[in-house]
């Protein structure tokens, strides 16, 4: 089994790292118009920096890691090579772009898996949402899930909900990073050294998230468990509510959702 990547920027590169944890790196082909990106992944992971033609001809799963605006031009470069193949699947991670649009850009029917990953896949803690068209065989789907088994959590989601999922888990790492930075700034303001403030903020977010996932407890219940009557935590929660924290987060996700729709 061989896996190919057309485009290996931030998101594509993160997925390359995830896949390289599941299969032999020598069976992963990476291509990017910026050769330095492909060469850097090759040096770091042992994957094969290949040209576009080799990647498309030999890969069983072809990941499209280009921006939505570049899909039409990119697909036009190699779509004819795939007309005579019947043993592959296209994996698209383009935000907002439907499976039907991918097929229309190729101009013929083909198996397509649409995914929405996030950057933590590179450290095995990602969230990947996916759906497929009817041409993806059960065996292909099973193999696809094995390829990404070390990436984090993978969840099947009807395509009409993937844009909403993109706004939450796809864009979410940036919102979390912003929150982590703000927490560390607060720690510095209170007198902590910067390196320790970042560590405490990051580990706190990691631990709180793991507690939600592993216990299945509603976040509100876990929050209440930390808020002692008249204590420090409830004072901080009150201030966040007073300043519109919850509403700002909802607005951010909704703004990302709207933009994802526009990109499609």
CSV table of N, CA and C in Angstrom, one decimal, residues 85-244:
chain,number,residue,atom,x,y,z
A,85,UNK,N,-7.1,4.3,-14.1
A,85,UNK,CA,-6.9,3.6,-12.9
A,85,UNK,C,-8.2,3.3,-12.2
A,86,UNK,N,-8.3,2.2,-11.5
A,86,UNK,CA,-9.5,1.8,-10.7
A,86,UNK,C,-9.2,1.3,-9.3
A,87,UNK,N,-8.0,1.5,-8.9
A,87,UNK,CA,-7.5,1.0,-7.6
A,87,UNK,C,-7.0,2.0,-6.7
A,88,UNK,N,-7.7,3.1,-6.6
A,88,UNK,CA,-7.2,4.3,-5.8
A,88,UNK,C,-8.4,5.0,-5.2
A,89,UNK,N,-8.1,5.9,-4.3
A,89,UNK,CA,-9.2,6.8,-3.7
A,89,UNK,C,-8.5,8.2,-3.5
A,90,UNK,N,-9.3,9.2,-3.8
A,90,UNK,CA,-8.9,10.6,-3.6
A,90,UNK,C,-9.4,10.9,-2.1
A,91,UNK,N,-8.5,11.6,-1.4
A,91,UNK,CA,-8.8,12.0,-0.1
A,91,UNK,C,-8.6,13.6,-0.1
A,92,UNK,N,-9.7,14.3,0.1
A,92,UNK,CA,-9.7,15.7,0.0
A,92,UNK,C,-9.9,16.3,1.4
A,93,UNK,N,-9.0,17.3,1.7
A,93,UNK,CA,-9.1,18.0,3.0
A,93,UNK,C,-9.4,19.5,2.8
A,94,UNK,N,-9.9,19.8,1.6
A,94,UNK,CA,-10.2,21.2,1.3
A,94,UNK,C,-11.4,21.7,2.0
A,95,UNK,N,-11.3,22.7,2.8
A,95,UNK,CA,-12.4,23.3,3.6
A,95,UNK,C,-13.5,23.7,2.7
A,96,UNK,N,-14.7,23.3,3.0
A,96,UNK,CA,-15.9,23.8,2.3
A,96,UNK,C,-16.2,23.1,1.0
A,97,UNK,N,-15.3,22.3,0.5
A,97,UNK,CA,-15.5,21.7,-0.9
A,97,UNK,C,-16.1,20.4,-0.8
A,98,UNK,N,-17.3,20.3,-1.4
A,98,UNK,CA,-18.1,19.0,-1.3
A,98,UNK,C,-17.5,17.9,-2.2
A,99,UNK,N,-17.9,16.7,-1.9
A,99,UNK,CA,-17.5,15.6,-2.7
A,99,UNK,C,-17.9,15.7,-4.2
A,100,UNK,N,-19.2,16.2,-4.3
A,100,UNK,CA,-19.7,16.4,-5.7
A,100,UNK,C,-18.9,17.4,-6.5
A,101,UNK,N,-18.3,18.4,-5.8
A,101,UNK,CA,-17.5,19.4,-6.5
A,101,UNK,C,-16.2,18.8,-6.9
A,102,UNK,N,-15.6,18.0,-6.0
A,102,UNK,CA,-14.3,17.2,-6.4
A,102,UNK,C,-14.6,16.4,-7.6
A,103,UNK,N,-15.6,15.7,-7.7
A,103,UNK,CA,-15.9,14.8,-8.8
A,103,UNK,C,-16.1,15.7,-10.1
A,104,UNK,N,-16.8,16.8,-10.0
A,104,UNK,CA,-17.0,17.6,-11.1
A,104,UNK,C,-15.7,18.2,-11.7
A,105,UNK,N,-14.7,18.5,-10.8
A,105,UNK,CA,-13.4,19.0,-11.2
A,105,UNK,C,-12.6,17.9,-12.0
A,106,UNK,N,-12.8,16.6,-11.6
A,106,UNK,CA,-12.2,15.6,-12.3
A,106,UNK,C,-12.9,15.3,-13.6
A,107,UNK,N,-14.2,15.4,-13.6
A,107,UNK,CA,-14.9,15.2,-14.9
A,107,UNK,C,-15.4,13.7,-15.1
A,108,UNK,N,-15.1,12.9,-14.1
A,108,UNK,CA,-15.6,11.5,-14.2
A,108,UNK,C,-15.7,11.0,-12.7
A,109,UNK,N,-16.5,9.9,-12.6
A,109,UNK,CA,-16.8,9.3,-11.3
A,109,UNK,C,-15.5,8.7,-10.7
A,110,UNK,N,-15.3,8.8,-9.4
A,110,UNK,CA,-14.2,8.2,-8.8
A,110,UNK,C,-14.4,8.2,-7.3
A,111,UNK,N,-13.8,7.2,-6.6
A,111,UNK,CA,-14.0,7.2,-5.1
A,111,UNK,C,-13.3,8.4,-4.4
A,112,UNK,N,-14.1,9.0,-3.6
A,112,UNK,CA,-13.6,10.2,-2.9
A,112,UNK,C,-14.0,10.1,-1.4
A,113,UNK,N,-12.9,10.4,-0.6
A,113,UNK,CA,-13.1,10.5,0.9
A,113,UNK,C,-12.9,11.9,1.3
A,114,UNK,N,-13.9,12.5,1.8
A,114,UNK,CA,-13.7,13.9,2.3
A,114,UNK,C,-13.4,13.9,3.8
A,115,UNK,N,-12.3,14.6,4.1
A,115,UNK,CA,-11.9,14.6,5.6
A,115,UNK,C,-11.8,16.1,6.0
A,116,UNK,N,-11.9,16.3,7.3
A,116,UNK,CA,-11.5,17.5,7.9
A,116,UNK,C,-10.7,17.2,9.2
A,117,UNK,N,-9.4,17.3,9.0
A,117,UNK,CA,-8.4,17.0,10.1
A,117,UNK,C,-8.1,18.3,10.8
A,118,UNK,N,-7.3,18.2,11.9
A,118,UNK,CA,-6.7,19.4,12.5
A,118,UNK,C,-5.3,19.2,12.8
A,119,UNK,N,-4.5,20.2,13.0
A,119,UNK,CA,-3.1,20.1,13.1
A,119,UNK,C,-2.6,19.2,14.3
A,120,UNK,N,-3.3,19.0,15.4
A,120,UNK,CA,-2.8,18.0,16.4
A,120,UNK,C,-2.6,16.6,15.9
A,121,UNK,N,-3.0,16.3,14.7
A,121,UNK,CA,-2.8,14.9,14.1
A,121,UNK,C,-1.3,14.6,14.1
A,122,UNK,N,-0.5,15.7,14.0
A,122,UNK,CA,0.9,15.4,13.9
A,122,UNK,C,1.6,14.9,15.2
A,123,UNK,N,0.8,15.0,16.3
A,123,UNK,CA,1.3,14.4,17.5
A,123,UNK,C,0.4,13.4,18.1
A,124,UNK,N,-0.5,12.9,17.2
A,124,UNK,CA,-1.3,11.8,17.5
A,124,UNK,C,-2.5,12.1,18.4
A,125,UNK,N,-2.9,13.4,18.4
A,125,UNK,CA,-4.0,13.8,19.2
A,125,UNK,C,-5.0,14.7,18.4
A,126,UNK,N,-5.1,14.3,17.1
A,126,UNK,CA,-6.0,15.1,16.3
A,126,UNK,C,-7.4,14.7,16.3
A,127,UNK,N,-8.2,15.4,15.6
A,127,UNK,CA,-9.6,15.1,15.4
A,127,UNK,C,-9.9,15.1,13.9
A,128,UNK,N,-10.3,13.9,13.3
A,128,UNK,CA,-10.5,13.9,11.9
A,128,UNK,C,-12.0,13.5,11.7
A,129,UNK,N,-12.7,14.3,10.9
A,129,UNK,CA,-14.1,14.0,10.5
A,129,UNK,C,-14.0,13.5,9.1
A,130,UNK,N,-14.9,12.6,8.7
A,130,UNK,CA,-14.8,12.1,7.3
A,130,UNK,C,-16.2,11.6,6.9
A,131,UNK,N,-16.3,11.6,5.5
A,131,UNK,CA,-17.4,11.0,4.9
A,131,UNK,C,-16.9,10.5,3.5
A,132,UNK,N,-17.6,9.6,2.9
A,132,UNK,CA,-17.2,9.1,1.6
A,132,UNK,C,-18.4,9.0,0.6
A,133,UNK,N,-18.1,8.9,-0.7
A,133,UNK,CA,-19.1,8.7,-1.6
A,133,UNK,C,-19.3,7.1,-1.8
A,134,UNK,N,-20.3,6.7,-2.6
A,134,UNK,CA,-20.7,5.3,-2.6
A,134,UNK,C,-19.6,4.5,-3.4
A,135,UNK,N,-18.7,5.1,-4.1
A,135,UNK,CA,-17.7,4.4,-4.8
A,135,UNK,C,-16.5,3.9,-4.0
A,136,UNK,N,-16.4,4.4,-2.7
A,136,UNK,CA,-15.4,3.9,-1.8
A,136,UNK,C,-15.8,2.6,-1.2
A,137,UNK,N,-15.0,1.6,-1.5
A,137,UNK,CA,-15.3,0.2,-1.1
A,137,UNK,C,-15.1,0.1,0.4
A,138,UNK,N,-15.8,-0.9,1.0
A,138,UNK,CA,-15.6,-1.1,2.5
A,138,UNK,C,-14.2,-1.4,2.8
A,139,UNK,N,-13.5,-2.2,2.0
A,139,UNK,CA,-12.1,-2.5,2.2
A,139,UNK,C,-11.2,-1.3,2.2
A,140,UNK,N,-11.5,-0.4,1.2
A,140,UNK,CA,-10.8,0.9,1.1
A,140,UNK,C,-11.0,1.7,2.4
A,141,UNK,N,-12.2,1.8,2.8
A,141,UNK,CA,-12.5,2.6,4.0
A,141,UNK,C,-11.8,2.0,5.3
A,142,UNK,N,-11.8,0.7,5.4
A,142,UNK,CA,-11.1,0.0,6.5
A,142,UNK,C,-9.6,0.3,6.5
A,143,UNK,N,-9.0,0.3,5.3
A,143,UNK,CA,-7.6,0.5,5.1
A,143,UNK,C,-7.3,2.0,5.4
A,144,UNK,N,-8.2,2.9,5.0
A,144,UNK,CA,-8.0,4.3,5.2
A,144,UNK,C,-8.0,4.6,6.7
A,145,UNK,N,-8.9,3.9,7.5
A,145,UNK,CA,-8.9,4.1,8.9
A,145,UNK,C,-7.6,3.6,9.6
A,146,UNK,N,-7.1,2.6,9.0
A,146,UNK,CA,-5.8,2.0,9.6
A,146,UNK,C,-4.7,3.0,9.3
A,147,UNK,N,-4.7,3.6,8.1
A,147,UNK,CA,-3.6,4.6,7.7
A,147,UNK,C,-3.6,5.7,8.7
A,148,UNK,N,-4.7,6.2,9.2
A,148,UNK,CA,-4.8,7.3,10.1
A,148,UNK,C,-5.0,6.9,11.6
A,149,UNK,N,-4.8,5.7,11.9
A,149,UNK,CA,-5.1,5.2,13.2
A,149,UNK,C,-4.2,5.8,14.3
A,150,UNK,N,-3.0,6.3,13.9
A,150,UNK,CA,-2.2,7.0,14.9
A,150,UNK,C,-2.3,8.5,15.0
A,151,UNK,N,-3.3,9.0,14.2
A,151,UNK,CA,-3.5,10.4,14.1
A,151,UNK,C,-4.3,11.0,15.3
A,152,UNK,N,-5.1,10.2,15.9
A,152,UNK,CA,-5.9,10.7,17.0
A,152,UNK,C,-7.3,10.1,16.9
A,153,UNK,N,-8.3,10.8,17.1
A,153,UNK,CA,-9.7,10.3,17.0
A,153,UNK,C,-10.3,10.6,15.6
A,154,UNK,N,-11.0,9.5,15.0
A,154,UNK,CA,-11.6,9.6,13.7
A,154,UNK,C,-13.0,9.4,13.8
A,155,UNK,N,-13.9,10.3,13.3
A,155,UNK,CA,-15.3,10.1,13.4
A,155,UNK,C,-16.0,10.3,12.1
A,156,UNK,N,-16.9,9.3,11.8
A,156,UNK,CA,-17.7,9.4,10.6
A,156,UNK,C,-18.8,10.5,10.8
A,157,UNK,N,-19.0,11.4,9.8
A,157,UNK,CA,-19.9,12.5,10.0
A,157,UNK,C,-20.6,12.7,8.6
A,158,UNK,N,-21.9,12.8,8.5
A,158,UNK,CA,-22.6,13.1,7.3
A,158,UNK,C,-22.0,14.4,6.7
A,159,UNK,N,-21.8,14.4,5.4
A,159,UNK,CA,-21.2,15.5,4.7
A,159,UNK,C,-21.8,16.8,5.0
A,160,UNK,N,-23.1,16.9,5.1
A,160,UNK,CA,-23.8,18.2,5.3
A,160,UNK,C,-23.4,18.8,6.7
A,161,UNK,N,-22.8,18.0,7.6
A,161,UNK,CA,-22.3,18.6,8.9
A,161,UNK,C,-20.8,18.8,8.9
A,162,UNK,N,-20.1,18.5,7.9
A,162,UNK,CA,-18.6,18.6,8.0
A,162,UNK,C,-18.2,20.0,8.1
A,163,UNK,N,-18.9,21.0,7.4
A,163,UNK,CA,-18.5,22.4,7.5
A,163,UNK,C,-18.6,22.9,8.9
A,164,UNK,N,-19.6,22.4,9.6
A,164,UNK,CA,-19.8,22.8,11.1
A,164,UNK,C,-18.7,22.2,11.9
A,165,UNK,N,-18.3,21.0,11.6
A,165,UNK,CA,-17.2,20.3,12.3
A,165,UNK,C,-15.9,21.0,12.0
A,166,UNK,N,-15.7,21.5,10.8
A,166,UNK,CA,-14.5,22.2,10.4
A,166,UNK,C,-14.4,23.5,11.2
A,167,UNK,N,-15.5,24.2,11.4
A,167,UNK,CA,-15.4,25.4,12.2
A,167,UNK,C,-15.0,25.2,13.6
A,168,UNK,N,-15.4,24.0,14.1
A,168,UNK,CA,-15.1,23.7,15.5
A,168,UNK,C,-13.8,23.0,15.7
A,169,UNK,N,-13.6,21.8,15.2
A,169,UNK,CA,-12.4,21.1,15.4
A,169,UNK,C,-11.2,21.5,14.4
A,170,UNK,N,-11.6,21.9,13.2
A,170,UNK,CA,-10.6,22.2,12.2
A,170,UNK,C,-9.9,23.6,12.6
A,171,UNK,N,-10.8,24.6,12.9
A,171,UNK,CA,-10.3,25.9,13.2
A,171,UNK,C,-10.0,26.0,14.7
A,172,UNK,N,-10.5,25.1,15.5
A,172,UNK,CA,-10.4,25.2,17.0
A,172,UNK,C,-9.0,25.3,17.5
A,173,UNK,N,-8.0,24.6,17.0
A,173,UNK,CA,-6.7,24.7,17.6
A,173,UNK,C,-6.2,26.1,17.6
A,174,UNK,N,-6.5,26.9,16.6
A,174,UNK,CA,-6.1,28.3,16.7
A,174,UNK,C,-6.7,29.1,17.8
A,175,UNK,N,-8.0,28.8,18.1
A,175,UNK,CA,-8.7,29.4,19.2
A,175,UNK,C,-8.1,29.0,20.5
A,176,UNK,N,-7.8,27.7,20.6
A,176,UNK,CA,-7.2,27.2,21.8
A,176,UNK,C,-5.8,27.7,22.0
A,177,UNK,N,-5.0,27.9,21.0
A,177,UNK,CA,-3.7,28.5,21.1
A,177,UNK,C,-3.8,29.9,21.6
A,178,UNK,N,-4.8,30.6,21.1
A,178,UNK,CA,-5.0,32.0,21.5
A,178,UNK,C,-5.3,32.0,23.0
A,179,UNK,N,-6.1,31.1,23.4
A,179,UNK,CA,-6.5,31.0,24.9
A,179,UNK,C,-5.3,30.7,25.7
A,180,UNK,N,-4.5,29.7,25.2
A,180,UNK,CA,-3.3,29.3,25.9
A,180,UNK,C,-2.3,30.5,26.0
A,181,UNK,N,-2.2,31.2,25.0
A,181,UNK,CA,-1.3,32.4,25.0
A,181,UNK,C,-1.8,33.4,26.0
A,182,UNK,N,-3.1,33.6,26.0
A,182,UNK,CA,-3.7,34.6,27.0
A,182,UNK,C,-3.5,34.1,28.4
A,183,UNK,N,-3.7,32.8,28.7
A,183,UNK,CA,-3.5,32.3,30.0
A,183,UNK,C,-2.0,32.5,30.4
A,184,UNK,N,-1.1,32.2,29.5
A,184,UNK,CA,0.3,32.4,29.9
A,184,UNK,C,0.7,33.9,30.1
A,185,UNK,N,0.1,34.8,29.3
A,185,UNK,CA,0.2,36.2,29.5
A,185,UNK,C,-0.2,36.6,30.9
A,186,UNK,N,-1.3,36.0,31.3
A,186,UNK,CA,-1.9,36.3,32.7
A,186,UNK,C,-0.9,35.8,33.7
A,187,UNK,N,-0.3,34.6,33.5
A,187,UNK,CA,0.6,34.1,34.4
A,187,UNK,C,1.9,35.0,34.6
A,188,UNK,N,2.3,35.5,33.4
A,188,UNK,CA,3.5,36.4,33.5
A,188,UNK,C,3.1,37.7,34.2
A,189,UNK,N,1.9,38.2,34.0
A,189,UNK,CA,1.5,39.4,34.7
A,189,UNK,C,1.4,39.2,36.2
A,190,UNK,N,1.1,37.9,36.6
A,190,UNK,CA,1.1,37.6,38.0
A,190,UNK,C,2.4,37.2,38.6
A,191,UNK,N,3.5,37.3,37.7
A,191,UNK,CA,4.8,37.1,38.2
A,191,UNK,C,5.5,35.8,37.8
A,192,UNK,N,4.9,34.9,37.0
A,192,UNK,CA,5.5,33.7,36.6
A,192,UNK,C,6.5,34.0,35.5
A,193,UNK,N,7.6,33.2,35.4
A,193,UNK,CA,8.5,33.3,34.2
A,193,UNK,C,7.7,32.8,33.0
A,194,UNK,N,8.0,33.3,31.8
A,194,UNK,CA,7.3,33.0,30.6
A,194,UNK,C,7.3,31.5,30.3
A,195,UNK,N,8.4,30.8,30.4
A,195,UNK,CA,8.5,29.4,30.0
A,195,UNK,C,7.6,28.6,30.9
A,196,UNK,N,7.6,28.9,32.2
A,196,UNK,CA,6.7,28.2,33.1
A,196,UNK,C,5.2,28.5,32.9
A,197,UNK,N,4.9,29.7,32.6
A,197,UNK,CA,3.5,30.1,32.3
A,197,UNK,C,3.0,29.4,31.1
A,198,UNK,N,3.8,29.3,30.1
A,198,UNK,CA,3.3,28.5,28.9
A,198,UNK,C,3.1,27.1,29.2
A,199,UNK,N,4.0,26.5,29.9
A,199,UNK,CA,3.9,25.1,30.3
A,199,UNK,C,2.7,24.8,31.1
A,200,UNK,N,2.4,25.7,32.1
A,200,UNK,CA,1.3,25.5,33.0
A,200,UNK,C,0.0,25.6,32.2
A,201,UNK,N,0.0,26.6,31.3
A,201,UNK,CA,-1.3,26.9,30.5
A,201,UNK,C,-1.5,25.7,29.6
A,202,UNK,N,-0.5,25.2,28.9
A,202,UNK,CA,-0.7,24.1,28.0
A,202,UNK,C,-1.1,22.8,28.7
A,203,UNK,N,-0.4,22.5,29.8
A,203,UNK,CA,-0.7,21.2,30.5
A,203,UNK,C,-2.1,21.3,31.1
A,204,UNK,N,-2.5,22.5,31.5
A,204,UNK,CA,-3.9,22.6,32.1
A,204,UNK,C,-4.9,22.4,31.0
A,205,UNK,N,-4.7,22.9,29.8
A,205,UNK,CA,-5.7,22.7,28.7
A,205,UNK,C,-5.7,21.2,28.3
A,206,UNK,N,-4.5,20.6,28.3
A,206,UNK,CA,-4.4,19.2,27.9
A,206,UNK,C,-5.1,18.3,28.9
A,207,UNK,N,-4.8,18.6,30.2
A,207,UNK,CA,-5.4,17.8,31.3
A,207,UNK,C,-6.9,17.9,31.3
A,208,UNK,N,-7.4,19.2,31.2
A,208,UNK,CA,-8.8,19.4,31.3
A,208,UNK,C,-9.6,18.7,30.1
A,209,UNK,N,-9.0,18.8,29.0
A,209,UNK,CA,-9.6,18.2,27.8
A,209,UNK,C,-9.6,16.6,27.9
A,210,UNK,N,-8.5,16.1,28.4
A,210,UNK,CA,-8.4,14.6,28.6
A,210,UNK,C,-9.5,14.2,29.6
A,211,UNK,N,-9.7,15.0,30.6
A,211,UNK,CA,-10.7,14.6,31.6
A,211,UNK,C,-12.1,14.5,31.0
A,212,UNK,N,-12.4,15.5,30.1
A,212,UNK,CA,-13.7,15.4,29.4
A,212,UNK,C,-13.8,14.2,28.6
A,213,UNK,N,-12.8,13.9,27.8
A,213,UNK,CA,-12.8,12.8,26.8
A,213,UNK,C,-12.9,11.5,27.5
A,214,UNK,N,-12.0,11.3,28.5
A,214,UNK,CA,-11.9,10.0,29.2
A,214,UNK,C,-13.0,9.6,30.2
A,215,UNK,N,-13.6,10.7,30.8
A,215,UNK,CA,-14.7,10.4,31.8
A,215,UNK,C,-16.1,10.5,31.1
A,216,UNK,N,-16.1,11.3,30.0
A,216,UNK,CA,-17.5,11.5,29.4
A,216,UNK,C,-18.3,12.4,30.2
A,217,UNK,N,-17.7,13.1,31.1
A,217,UNK,CA,-18.5,14.0,32.0
A,217,UNK,C,-18.7,15.4,31.3
A,218,UNK,N,-19.9,15.9,31.4
A,218,UNK,CA,-20.2,17.2,30.8
A,218,UNK,C,-19.3,18.3,31.3
A,219,UNK,N,-18.8,19.2,30.4
A,219,UNK,CA,-17.8,20.2,30.9
A,219,UNK,C,-18.4,21.1,32.0
A,220,UNK,N,-19.7,21.3,32.0
A,220,UNK,CA,-20.3,22.1,33.1
A,220,UNK,C,-20.1,21.5,34.4
A,221,UNK,N,-20.2,20.2,34.5
A,221,UNK,CA,-20.1,19.4,35.8
A,221,UNK,C,-18.7,19.5,36.3
A,222,UNK,N,-17.7,19.4,35.3
A,222,UNK,CA,-16.3,19.4,35.7
A,222,UNK,C,-15.9,20.8,36.2
A,223,UNK,N,-16.5,21.8,35.5
A,223,UNK,CA,-16.3,23.2,35.9
A,223,UNK,C,-16.8,23.5,37.3
A,224,UNK,N,-18.0,23.0,37.6
A,224,UNK,CA,-18.6,23.2,38.9
A,224,UNK,C,-17.7,22.5,40.0
A,225,UNK,N,-17.1,21.4,39.6
A,225,UNK,CA,-16.3,20.7,40.6
A,225,UNK,C,-15.1,21.5,41.1
A,226,UNK,N,-14.6,22.4,40.2
A,226,UNK,CA,-13.4,23.2,40.6
A,226,UNK,C,-13.9,24.5,41.3
A,227,UNK,N,-15.1,24.9,41.1
A,227,UNK,CA,-15.6,26.2,41.7
A,227,UNK,C,-16.1,26.0,43.1
A,228,UNK,N,-15.2,26.2,44.1
A,228,UNK,CA,-15.6,26.2,45.5
A,228,UNK,C,-16.4,27.4,45.8
A,229,UNK,N,-17.4,27.3,46.7
A,229,UNK,CA,-18.2,28.5,47.1
A,229,UNK,C,-17.3,29.6,47.6
A,230,UNK,N,-17.5,30.8,47.0
A,230,UNK,CA,-16.7,31.9,47.5
A,230,UNK,C,-15.2,31.9,47.2
A,231,UNK,N,-14.8,30.9,46.3
A,231,UNK,CA,-13.4,30.8,46.1
A,231,UNK,C,-12.8,31.5,44.9
A,232,UNK,N,-11.6,31.2,44.6
A,232,UNK,CA,-10.8,32.0,43.5
A,232,UNK,C,-11.4,31.6,42.1
A,233,UNK,N,-11.7,30.3,41.9
A,233,UNK,CA,-12.1,29.9,40.6
A,233,UNK,C,-13.4,30.6,40.2
A,234,UNK,N,-14.4,30.6,41.0
A,234,UNK,CA,-15.7,31.1,40.7
A,234,UNK,C,-15.6,32.6,40.4
A,235,UNK,N,-14.6,33.3,41.1
A,235,UNK,CA,-14.4,34.7,40.9
A,235,UNK,C,-13.9,34.9,39.5
A,236,UNK,N,-12.9,34.0,39.0
A,236,UNK,CA,-12.4,34.1,37.7
A,236,UNK,C,-13.5,33.8,36.6
A,237,UNK,N,-14.3,32.8,36.9
A,237,UNK,CA,-15.4,32.4,36.0
A,237,UNK,C,-16.4,33.6,35.8
A,238,UNK,N,-16.7,34.2,37.0
A,238,UNK,CA,-17.6,35.4,36.9
A,238,UNK,C,-17.1,36.5,36.0
A,239,UNK,N,-15.8,36.7,36.1
A,239,UNK,CA,-15.1,37.7,35.3
A,239,UNK,C,-15.2,37.4,33.8
A,240,UNK,N,-15.0,36.1,33.5
A,240,UNK,CA,-15.0,35.7,32.1
A,240,UNK,C,-16.5,35.9,31.5
A,241,UNK,N,-17.5,35.5,32.4
A,241,UNK,CA,-18.8,35.7,31.9
A,241,UNK,C,-19.2,37.1,31.8
A,242,UNK,N,-18.7,37.9,32.7
A,242,UNK,CA,-19.0,39.4,32.7
A,242,UNK,C,-18.4,40.0,31.4
A,243,UNK,N,-17.3,39.5,30.9
A,243,UNK,CA,-16.6,40.1,29.8
A,243,UNK,C,-17.0,39.4,28.4
A,244,UNK,N,-18.0,38.5,28.5
A,244,UNK,CA,-18.6,37.9,27.3
A,244,UNK,C,-17.8,36.8,26.7
